[in-house]
GROMACS .gro file of C-alpha atoms in nm:
model
  439
    1MET     CA    1   0.000   0.000   0.000
    2GLY     CA    2   0.141   0.338  -0.106
    3TYR     CA    3   0.110   0.677   0.059
    4ALA     CA    4  -0.136   0.964   0.015
    5VAL     CA    5   0.061   1.285  -0.041
    6LEU     CA    6  -0.070   1.623   0.080
    7HIS     CA    7   0.157   1.929   0.083
    8LEU     CA    8   0.036   2.275   0.195
    9GLU     CA    9   0.242   2.591   0.146
   10LYS     CA   10   0.173   2.961   0.202
   11ALA     CA   11   0.198   3.174  -0.112
   12SER     CA   12   0.326   3.530  -0.131
   13GLY     CA   13   0.126   3.809  -0.294
   14THR     CA   14  -0.102   3.699  -0.577
   15ASP     CA   15   0.131   3.402  -0.646
   16SER     CA   16   0.157   3.488  -1.016
   17GLY     CA   17   0.474   3.280  -1.058
   18MET     CA   18   0.298   2.961  -0.952
   19SER     CA   19   0.000   3.056  -1.172
   20ALA     CA   20   0.231   3.056  -1.474
   21HIS     CA   21   0.353   2.706  -1.378
   22ILE     CA   22   0.006   2.567  -1.310
   23GLU     CA   23  -0.160   2.720  -1.618
   24ARG     CA   24   0.138   2.626  -1.839
   25THR     CA   25   0.188   2.975  -1.983
   26PHE     CA   26   0.543   2.845  -2.004
   27THR     CA   27   0.649   2.479  -2.027
   28PRO     CA   28   0.873   2.358  -1.741
   29LYS     CA   29   1.157   2.118  -1.814
   30ASN     CA   30   0.990   1.828  -1.631
   31ALA     CA   31   0.667   1.851  -1.836
   32ASP     CA   32   0.599   1.668  -2.162
   33PRO     CA   33   0.451   1.915  -2.417
   34LEU     CA   34   0.286   1.625  -2.602
   35ARG     CA   35   0.076   1.550  -2.292
   36THR     CA   36  -0.005   1.905  -2.181
   37HIS     CA   37  -0.343   1.888  -2.359
   38LEU     CA   38  -0.441   1.618  -2.106
   39ASN     CA   39  -0.419   1.867  -1.816
   40ARG     CA   40  -0.761   1.966  -1.681
   41GLU     CA   41  -0.922   2.257  -1.495
   42LEU     CA   42  -1.135   2.088  -1.227
   43ILE     CA   43  -1.304   2.409  -1.108
   44ARG     CA   44  -1.471   2.663  -1.335
   45PHE     CA   45  -1.391   3.028  -1.272
   46PRO     CA   46  -1.674   3.276  -1.200
   47ASP     CA   47  -1.806   3.494  -1.482
   48GLY     CA   48  -1.547   3.749  -1.594
   49VAL     CA   49  -1.256   3.566  -1.427
   50GLN     CA   50  -0.995   3.443  -1.674
   51SER     CA   51  -0.709   3.304  -1.463
   52ARG     CA   52  -0.602   3.165  -1.126
   53THR     CA   53  -0.452   3.501  -1.023
   54GLU     CA   54  -0.781   3.677  -1.096
   55ALA     CA   55  -0.973   3.404  -0.911
   56ILE     CA   56  -0.768   3.469  -0.595
   57GLN     CA   57  -0.847   3.842  -0.608
   58HIS     CA   58  -1.213   3.777  -0.692
   59ARG     CA   59  -1.260   3.566  -0.379
   60LEU     CA   60  -1.095   3.833  -0.163
   61ASP     CA   61  -1.314   4.106  -0.318
   62THR     CA   62  -1.639   3.912  -0.264
   63ALA     CA   63  -1.569   3.763   0.082
   64ASN     CA   64  -1.710   4.063   0.271
   65LEU     CA   65  -1.389   4.111   0.469
   66LYS     CA   66  -1.415   4.384   0.733
   67ARG     CA   67  -1.043   4.437   0.776
   68LYS     CA   68  -0.803   4.580   0.516
   69ILE     CA   69  -0.559   4.320   0.379
   70GLY     CA   70  -0.201   4.393   0.483
   71LYS     CA   71   0.075   4.434   0.226
   72ASN     CA   72   0.264   4.122   0.343
   73GLN     CA   73  -0.044   3.921   0.445
   74VAL     CA   74  -0.079   3.570   0.298
   75ARG     CA   75  -0.362   3.575   0.045
   76ALA     CA   76  -0.353   3.215  -0.076
   77ILE     CA   77  -0.232   2.868   0.021
   78ARG     CA   78  -0.110   2.617  -0.235
   79ALA     CA   79  -0.209   2.253  -0.197
   80LEU     CA   80  -0.042   1.963  -0.380
   81LEU     CA   81  -0.244   1.639  -0.375
   82THR     CA   82  -0.117   1.311  -0.518
   83GLY     CA   83   0.004   0.966  -0.416
   84SER     CA   84   0.299   0.732  -0.455
   85PRO     CA   85   0.398   0.719  -0.827
   86GLU     CA   86   0.326   0.347  -0.865
   87ASP     CA   87  -0.016   0.380  -0.702
   88MET     CA   88  -0.115   0.682  -0.914
   89LYS     CA   89  -0.026   0.485  -1.229
   90ARG     CA   90  -0.236   0.196  -1.098
   91ILE     CA   91  -0.534   0.425  -1.028
   92GLN     CA   92  -0.504   0.568  -1.379
   93ALA     CA   93  -0.478   0.220  -1.536
   94GLU     CA   94  -0.792   0.109  -1.346
   95GLY     CA   95  -0.986   0.400  -1.497
   96ARG     CA   96  -1.048   0.557  -1.154
   97LEU     CA   97  -0.860   0.884  -1.206
   98ASP     CA   98  -1.181   1.089  -1.251
   99GLU     CA   99  -1.324   0.935  -0.933
  100TRP     CA  100  -0.998   1.016  -0.751
  101CYS     CA  101  -1.020   1.379  -0.870
  102ASN     CA  102  -1.381   1.411  -0.751
  103ASP     CA  103  -1.296   1.273  -0.406
  104ASN     CA  104  -1.003   1.515  -0.378
  105LEU     CA  105  -1.230   1.810  -0.464
  106LYS     CA  106  -1.488   1.690  -0.212
  107TRP     CA  107  -1.223   1.668   0.060
  108LEU     CA  108  -1.094   2.019  -0.022
  109CYS     CA  109  -1.442   2.172  -0.017
  110ASP     CA  110  -1.547   1.988   0.302
  111THR     CA  111  -1.223   2.087   0.478
  112PHE     CA  112  -1.172   2.449   0.371
  113GLY     CA  113  -1.512   2.556   0.236
  114LYS     CA  114  -1.629   2.535  -0.125
  115LYS     CA  115  -1.608   2.912  -0.185
  116ASN     CA  116  -1.248   2.919  -0.064
  117ILE     CA  117  -1.128   2.668  -0.326
  118VAL     CA  118  -1.072   2.902  -0.622
  119SER     CA  119  -0.863   2.677  -0.848
  120ALA     CA  120  -0.783   2.308  -0.896
  121VAL     CA  121  -0.584   2.176  -1.192
  122LEU     CA  122  -0.498   1.814  -1.274
  123HIS     CA  123  -0.149   1.783  -1.426
  124MET     CA  124  -0.105   1.481  -1.654
  125ASP     CA  125   0.207   1.598  -1.841
  126GLU     CA  126   0.452   1.514  -1.562
  127THR     CA  127   0.573   1.177  -1.435
  128THR     CA  128   0.303   1.134  -1.168
  129PRO     CA  129  -0.058   1.264  -1.200
  130HIS     CA  130  -0.124   1.529  -0.933
  131ILE     CA  131  -0.358   1.817  -0.846
  132HIS     CA  132  -0.253   2.176  -0.779
  133ALA     CA  133  -0.528   2.339  -0.570
  134THR     CA  134  -0.547   2.697  -0.445
  135LEU     CA  135  -0.739   2.787  -0.130
  136ILE     CA  136  -0.804   3.127   0.024
  137PRO     CA  137  -0.751   3.120   0.406
  138ILE     CA  138  -1.079   3.290   0.499
  139VAL     CA  139  -1.200   3.186   0.845
  140THR     CA  140  -1.455   3.288   1.105
  141GLY     CA  141  -1.419   3.280   1.478
  142GLU     CA  142  -1.317   3.489   1.773
  143ARG     CA  143  -1.025   3.729   1.746
  144ARG     CA  144  -0.891   3.903   2.054
  145LYS     CA  145  -0.760   4.259   2.043
  146ALA     CA  146  -0.578   4.425   2.330
  147LYS     CA  147  -0.709   4.740   2.491
  148THR     CA  148  -0.484   4.968   2.697
  149GLY     CA  149  -0.258   4.838   2.973
  150GLN     CA  150  -0.400   4.826   3.326
  151PRO     CA  151  -0.240   4.957   3.650
  152ASP     CA  152  -0.189   4.601   3.775
  153GLY     CA  153   0.028   4.528   3.471
  154LYS     CA  154  -0.224   4.291   3.317
  155ARG     CA  155  -0.387   4.345   2.976
  156LYS     CA  156  -0.757   4.304   2.923
  157TYR     CA  157  -0.912   4.215   2.590
  158ARG     CA  158  -1.237   4.285   2.412
  159LYS     CA  159  -1.388   4.023   2.180
  160LYS     CA  160  -1.444   4.093   1.810
  161ASP     CA  161  -1.745   3.968   1.609
  162ASN     CA  162  -1.688   3.594   1.585
  163THR     CA  163  -1.921   3.553   1.286
  164ALA     CA  164  -1.737   3.790   1.051
  165ASN     CA  165  -1.512   3.661   0.774
  166ARG     CA  166  -1.141   3.733   0.811
  167LEU     CA  167  -0.825   3.644   0.622
  168CYS     CA  168  -0.584   3.447   0.843
  169ALA     CA  169  -0.347   3.183   0.704
  170ASP     CA  170  -0.199   3.123   1.052
  171ASP     CA  171  -0.536   2.995   1.178
  172VAL     CA  172  -0.555   2.751   0.885
  173MET     CA  173  -0.193   2.634   0.913
  174THR     CA  174  -0.168   2.559   1.285
  175ARG     CA  175   0.027   2.249   1.388
  176ILE     CA  176  -0.293   2.082   1.514
  177ASN     CA  177  -0.479   2.160   1.190
  178LEU     CA  178  -0.195   2.037   0.968
  179LYS     CA  179  -0.196   1.703   1.152
  180ALA     CA  180  -0.575   1.683   1.120
  181TYR     CA  181  -0.556   1.754   0.746
  182GLN     CA  182  -0.310   1.467   0.696
  183ASP     CA  183  -0.533   1.231   0.898
  184SER     CA  184  -0.860   1.318   0.720
  185TYR     CA  185  -0.701   1.326   0.374
  186ALA     CA  186  -0.547   0.981   0.421
  187GLN     CA  187  -0.884   0.851   0.542
  188SER     CA  188  -1.057   0.983   0.227
  189MET     CA  189  -0.792   0.813   0.009
  190GLN     CA  190  -0.815   0.468   0.172
  191GLY     CA  191  -1.044   0.345  -0.104
  192TYR     CA  192  -0.760   0.389  -0.353
  193GLY     CA  193  -0.508   0.186  -0.157
  194LEU     CA  194  -0.332   0.495  -0.016
  195LYS     CA  195  -0.245   0.540   0.350
  196ARG     CA  196  -0.111   0.817   0.574
  197GLY     CA  197   0.262   0.880   0.594
  198ILE     CA  198   0.450   0.790   0.912
  199GLU     CA  199   0.335   1.027   1.185
  200GLY     CA  200   0.617   1.226   1.342
  201SER     CA  201   0.860   1.138   1.062
  202GLU     CA  202   1.144   1.386   1.021
  203ALA     CA  203   1.137   1.340   0.642
  204ARG     CA  204   1.073   1.664   0.454
  205HIS     CA  205   0.992   1.737   0.093
  206ILE     CA  206   1.296   1.878  -0.092
  207THR     CA  207   1.367   1.939  -0.458
  208ASN     CA  208   1.636   1.756  -0.659
  209SER     CA  209   1.842   2.074  -0.681
  210GLN     CA  210   1.830   2.118  -0.303
  211TYR     CA  211   1.939   1.754  -0.256
  212TYR     CA  212   2.248   1.800  -0.472
  213ARG     CA  213   2.320   2.137  -0.310
  214ASP     CA  214   2.321   1.971   0.033
  215LEU     CA  215   2.563   1.704  -0.091
  216LEU     CA  216   2.802   1.966  -0.227
  217ASN     CA  217   2.782   2.174   0.093
  218GLN     CA  218   2.862   1.864   0.297
  219SER     CA  219   3.157   1.788   0.070
  220GLU     CA  220   3.290   2.144   0.103
  221SER     CA  221   3.263   2.126   0.484
  222ILE     CA  222   3.466   1.803   0.488
  223GLN     CA  223   3.727   1.959   0.260
  224ALA     CA  224   3.760   2.253   0.501
  225ASP     CA  225   3.814   2.016   0.798
  226ILE     CA  226   4.082   1.827   0.603
  227LYS     CA  227   4.255   2.153   0.516
  228ASN     CA  228   4.265   2.263   0.883
  229LEU     CA  229   4.404   1.930   1.002
  230THR     CA  230   4.663   1.929   0.723
  231GLU     CA  231   4.784   2.274   0.829
  232GLN     CA  232   4.822   2.151   1.187
  233ARG     CA  233   5.031   1.858   1.062
  234LYS     CA  234   5.251   2.092   0.856
  235GLN     CA  235   5.304   2.311   1.164
  236ALA     CA  236   5.414   2.008   1.364
  237GLU     CA  237   5.658   1.905   1.092
  238LYS     CA  238   5.794   2.261   1.082
  239GLU     CA  239   5.861   2.255   1.457
  240LEU     CA  240   6.036   1.918   1.422
  241SER     CA  241   6.257   2.059   1.147
  242GLN     CA  242   6.343   2.356   1.368
  243ILE     CA  243   6.441   2.124   1.655
  244LYS     CA  244   6.670   1.925   1.426
  245SER     CA  245   6.834   2.247   1.319
  246GLU     CA  246   6.893   2.346   1.682
  247ILE     CA  247   7.060   2.009   1.749
  248LYS     CA  248   7.297   2.047   1.453
  249THR     CA  249   7.409   2.395   1.558
  250GLY     CA  250   7.479   2.304   1.922
  251GLU     CA  251   7.848   2.349   2.014
  252LEU     CA  252   7.871   2.179   2.353
  253LYS     CA  253   7.800   1.813   2.413
  254SER     CA  254   7.591   1.888   2.715
  255GLU     CA  255   7.394   2.136   2.517
  256VAL     CA  256   7.344   1.877   2.247
  257VAL     CA  257   7.222   1.630   2.507
  258SER     CA  258   6.990   1.893   2.651
  259LEU     CA  259   6.858   1.982   2.310
  260THR     CA  260   6.810   1.614   2.224
  261THR     CA  261   6.614   1.554   2.541
  262LYS     CA  262   6.408   1.861   2.474
  263ALA     CA  263   6.349   1.748   2.116
  264VAL     CA  264   6.234   1.404   2.224
  265LYS     CA  265   5.982   1.559   2.458
  266ARG     CA  266   5.854   1.806   2.197
  267VAL     CA  267   5.833   1.548   1.920
  268GLY     CA  268   5.660   1.309   2.157
  269SER     CA  269   5.409   1.576   2.246
  270LEU     CA  270   5.344   1.635   1.877
  271PHE     CA  271   5.319   1.280   1.738
  272ASP     CA  272   5.288   1.034   2.023
  273ASN     CA  273   4.993   1.179   2.206
  274LYS     CA  274   4.639   1.055   2.153
  275GLU     CA  275   4.507   1.387   2.019
  276VAL     CA  276   4.736   1.381   1.712
  277ARG     CA  277   4.657   1.017   1.639
  278GLN     CA  278   4.287   1.094   1.674
  279LYS     CA  279   4.322   1.384   1.431
  280GLU     CA  280   4.498   1.161   1.180
  281GLU     CA  281   4.216   0.907   1.206
  282GLU     CA  282   3.960   1.184   1.157
  283ILE     CA  283   4.146   1.306   0.848
  284LYS     CA  284   4.143   0.958   0.699
  285ALA     CA  285   3.773   0.907   0.778
  286LEU     CA  286   3.677   1.244   0.634
  287THR     CA  287   3.888   1.182   0.323
  288ASP     CA  288   3.716   0.848   0.266
  289GLU     CA  289   3.373   1.003   0.321
  290ASN     CA  290   3.453   1.286   0.081
  291HIS     CA  291   3.567   1.034  -0.180
  292ASP     CA  292   3.242   0.838  -0.139
  293LEU     CA  293   3.036   1.157  -0.173
  294LYS     CA  294   3.213   1.250  -0.495
  295LYS     CA  295   3.146   0.903  -0.633
  296GLU     CA  296   2.778   0.928  -0.535
  297ILE     CA  297   2.745   1.272  -0.699
  298SER     CA  298   2.912   1.141  -1.014
  299ARG     CA  299   2.681   0.839  -1.019
  300LEU     CA  300   2.372   1.058  -0.976
  301ASN     CA  301   2.483   1.296  -1.251
  302ASN     CA  302   2.536   1.002  -1.487
  303HIS     CA  303   2.195   0.865  -1.393
  304ILE     CA  304   2.030   1.202  -1.463
  305LEU     CA  305   2.203   1.227  -1.801
  306LYS     CA  306   2.087   0.875  -1.889
  307MET     CA  307   1.729   0.953  -1.782
  308GLU     CA  308   1.730   1.273  -1.988
  309LYS     CA  309   1.866   1.086  -2.290
  310ASP     CA  310   1.608   0.805  -2.252
  311HIS     CA  311   1.330   1.058  -2.209
  312LYS     CA  312   1.435   1.247  -2.523
  313GLU     CA  313   1.456   0.925  -2.724
  314GLU     CA  314   1.113   0.817  -2.601
  315THR     CA  315   0.967   1.163  -2.674
  316ASP     CA  316   1.116   1.166  -3.025
  317LYS     CA  317   0.981   0.817  -3.085
  318LEU     CA  318   0.632   0.915  -2.969
  319THR     CA  319   0.643   1.231  -3.181
  320GLN     CA  320   0.737   1.029  -3.488
  321GLN     CA  321   0.459   0.780  -3.418
  322LEU     CA  322   0.203   1.061  -3.374
  323ASP     CA  323   0.319   1.230  -3.695
  324LYS     CA  324   0.286   0.897  -3.877
  325ILE     CA  325  -0.062   0.835  -3.731
  326PHE     CA  326  -0.180   1.187  -3.816
  327GLY     CA  327  -0.031   1.148  -4.165
  328LEU     CA  328  -0.210   0.818  -4.226
  329PHE     CA  329  -0.532   0.920  -4.052
  330PRO     CA  330  -0.571   1.301  -4.074
  331ALA     CA  331  -0.928   1.275  -3.945
  332ILE     CA  332  -0.797   1.180  -3.597
  333LYS     CA  333  -0.698   1.540  -3.523
  334GLU     CA  334  -1.046   1.659  -3.609
  335TRP     CA  335  -1.210   1.392  -3.389
  336LEU     CA  336  -0.978   1.490  -3.103
  337ARG     CA  337  -1.091   1.850  -3.146
  338ILE     CA  338  -1.456   1.744  -3.134
  339GLU     CA  339  -1.390   1.529  -2.822
  340GLU     CA  340  -1.221   1.823  -2.647
  341LEU     CA  341  -1.509   2.056  -2.741
  342CYS     CA  342  -1.770   1.811  -2.609
  343ARG     CA  343  -1.580   1.766  -2.282
  344LEU     CA  344  -1.534   2.143  -2.242
  345ILE     CA  345  -1.901   2.231  -2.279
  346GLY     CA  346  -2.010   1.961  -2.036
  347PHE     CA  347  -2.093   1.630  -2.206
  348GLY     CA  348  -2.013   1.316  -2.005
  349LYS     CA  349  -1.782   1.035  -2.110
  350ASP     CA  350  -2.056   0.801  -2.231
  351MET     CA  351  -2.232   1.078  -2.425
  352ILE     CA  352  -1.906   1.176  -2.595
  353LYS     CA  353  -1.848   0.814  -2.693
  354ASP     CA  354  -2.191   0.799  -2.859
  355LEU     CA  355  -2.133   1.130  -3.039
  356ILE     CA  356  -1.797   1.013  -3.176
  357HIS     CA  357  -1.975   0.702  -3.308
  358ARG     CA  358  -2.212   0.938  -3.496
  359LYS     CA  359  -2.507   0.852  -3.269
  360PRO     CA  360  -2.758   1.128  -3.179
  361VAL     CA  361  -2.765   1.209  -2.805
  362THR     CA  362  -3.074   1.347  -2.629
  363PHE     CA  363  -3.005   1.534  -2.307
  364SER     CA  364  -3.135   1.792  -2.059
  365GLY     CA  365  -2.960   2.017  -1.809
  366SER     CA  366  -2.685   2.276  -1.862
  367LEU     CA  367  -2.406   2.324  -2.117
  368TYR     CA  368  -2.114   2.563  -2.072
  369SER     CA  369  -2.035   2.824  -2.342
  370PRO     CA  370  -1.662   2.909  -2.367
  371GLU     CA  371  -1.759   3.212  -2.578
  372PHE     CA  372  -1.992   3.365  -2.318
  373LYS     CA  373  -1.828   3.194  -2.016
  374ARG     CA  374  -2.155   3.082  -1.858
  375ASP     CA  375  -2.398   2.787  -1.850
  376PHE     CA  376  -2.720   2.769  -2.053
  377LYS     CA  377  -3.003   2.535  -1.954
  378THR     CA  378  -3.223   2.323  -2.178
  379GLU     CA  379  -3.524   2.108  -2.099
  380ARG     CA  380  -3.465   1.869  -2.387
  381SER     CA  381  -3.215   1.891  -2.674
  382THR     CA  382  -3.051   1.657  -2.924
  383ALA     CA  383  -2.684   1.669  -3.025
  384LYS     CA  384  -2.494   1.491  -3.300
  385VAL     CA  385  -2.169   1.517  -3.496
  386GLU     CA  386  -2.175   1.552  -3.873
  387PRO     CA  387  -1.934   1.649  -4.156
  388HIS     CA  388  -1.904   2.023  -4.216
  389PRO     CA  389  -2.090   2.104  -4.540
  390GLU     CA  390  -1.851   2.382  -4.644
  391GLN     CA  391  -1.513   2.269  -4.511
  392ARG     CA  392  -1.385   1.939  -4.643
  393GLY     CA  393  -1.241   1.707  -4.380
  394LYS     CA  394  -1.392   1.914  -4.096
  395LEU     CA  395  -1.663   1.814  -3.848
  396ARG     CA  396  -1.913   2.017  -3.653
  397LEU     CA  397  -2.122   1.960  -3.342
  398MET     CA  398  -2.494   2.012  -3.407
  399ILE     CA  399  -2.744   2.085  -3.126
  400ASP     CA  400  -3.114   2.096  -3.211
  401GLY     CA  401  -3.030   2.118  -3.583
  402VAL     CA  402  -2.783   2.412  -3.561
  403SER     CA  403  -2.411   2.436  -3.489
  404ASP     CA  404  -2.304   2.457  -3.124
  405SER     CA  405  -2.196   2.823  -3.156
  406ILE     CA  406  -2.531   2.929  -3.304
  407TRP     CA  407  -2.718   2.724  -3.041
  408PHE     CA  408  -2.535   2.906  -2.761
  409ARG     CA  409  -2.601   3.246  -2.922
  410ASN     CA  410  -2.971   3.162  -2.955
  411LYS     CA  411  -2.980   3.061  -2.589
  412ARG     CA  412  -2.810   3.386  -2.494
  413THR     CA  413  -3.060   3.586  -2.700
  414GLU     CA  414  -3.349   3.406  -2.528
  415PHE     CA  415  -3.198   3.482  -2.188
  416LEU     CA  416  -3.149   3.853  -2.266
  417GLN     CA  417  -3.502   3.882  -2.401
  418MET     CA  418  -3.636   3.709  -2.092
  419ILE     CA  419  -3.476   3.973  -1.866
  420GLY     CA  420  -3.587   4.258  -2.092
  421ILE     CA  421  -3.267   4.340  -2.284
  422LYS     CA  422  -3.295   4.386  -2.660
  423GLN     CA  423  -3.003   4.295  -2.880
  424ARG     CA  424  -2.933   4.513  -3.181
  425GLN     CA  425  -2.757   4.272  -3.409
  426THR     CA  426  -2.857   4.079  -3.716
  427GLN     CA  427  -2.836   3.705  -3.734
  428GLN     CA  428  -2.676   3.733  -4.078
  429LYS     CA  429  -2.394   3.957  -3.948
  430GLU     CA  430  -2.331   3.730  -3.654
  431HIS     CA  431  -2.300   3.423  -3.879
  432GLY     CA  432  -2.062   3.608  -4.108
  433LYS     CA  433  -1.822   3.689  -3.825
  434ARG     CA  434  -1.804   3.351  -3.656
  435LYS     CA  435  -1.836   3.008  -3.803
  436GLY     CA  436  -1.774   2.724  -3.560
  437MET     CA  437  -1.541   2.756  -3.264
  438LYS     CA  438  -1.167   2.694  -3.228
  439ILE     CA  439  -1.034   2.536  -2.910
   0.00000   0.00000   0.00000
């Protein structure tokens, strides 16, 4: 049984740097560009909100906070949710990844409040599937504020409104709460064969670069110790040389004898005592340890180079295979586009499968319009996929006999008319501007 992994970290400011990583506005080195299209937004942004950074500010603006947010105050907390690599691959192979995502979202909303979870993204383009979630640390509860000091030296406090919303990451990230999060998260992941990490373990999450940096720092420290001990040895040898010189220049026999006796004592104090022997043993041990560390660093560097080479070869191979597949079956790209469109606007897996097999699908409920960034309801509608009459090799999604884009515009017109807003635009002009939808 593998481990459930939950990592919480306070973010600074609007955390725009992490937004760029999560939303893939740039591609990190450890991500596979050929798999980036598999990444998924698990939470839809409110109307008018385009990005994770805007979602953070939107929640703060609409939370009815009574207190002004400080310049250095923590506005958001990052959450990384995943499991042991082997177990995440197993969950994916069993077809339970969507179920795992839903249970993670449920745990986040139950633990921190649904409104406080402003973003959740599933990353599939890295080695292990994982979720990056963003929560706003808005809490309620009593806050104590000191009044003036009293003559007896004690301070009295008045209680604030304990029902008002306030922004306080420290209340969310207390030691007791962090332990409780790990316990409850592991319990919610038991159904996937994941358990809690060892409680009280001193293990900490570090990056690869930090690991190698620690190895190098340790090596440098050992080198410094060796250098100091070597200098002490050189000083001892220098004193011995000076004593020999004194013996050679002695003119009287008695003086020679005296110098010899003195030399024996001084040399004995330098080389025969336990401290010097202990230092020599320490030098040897440190030298051996330093040698082993260098070998380990060299081995790890070679391993990294091999992994990078294997990864590049595998990526090139997959790219060639995809190019060959798309060359032999150009229609695959178009079907992938239709599948992505259907998933984006809200069709389920089984409905998408029927649509791809050219079967009509009757449905009711809501569909999401990427153009208008909102849901539109329908009591009963029928969708199907058919060849585009004007563009050879292209497909289009038809809903109630019209293309998806026209269907959404008609729904929007009905909604505006229902609330008393008249639209001054011609249907002919609207069709001339937009035909279909690119994703």
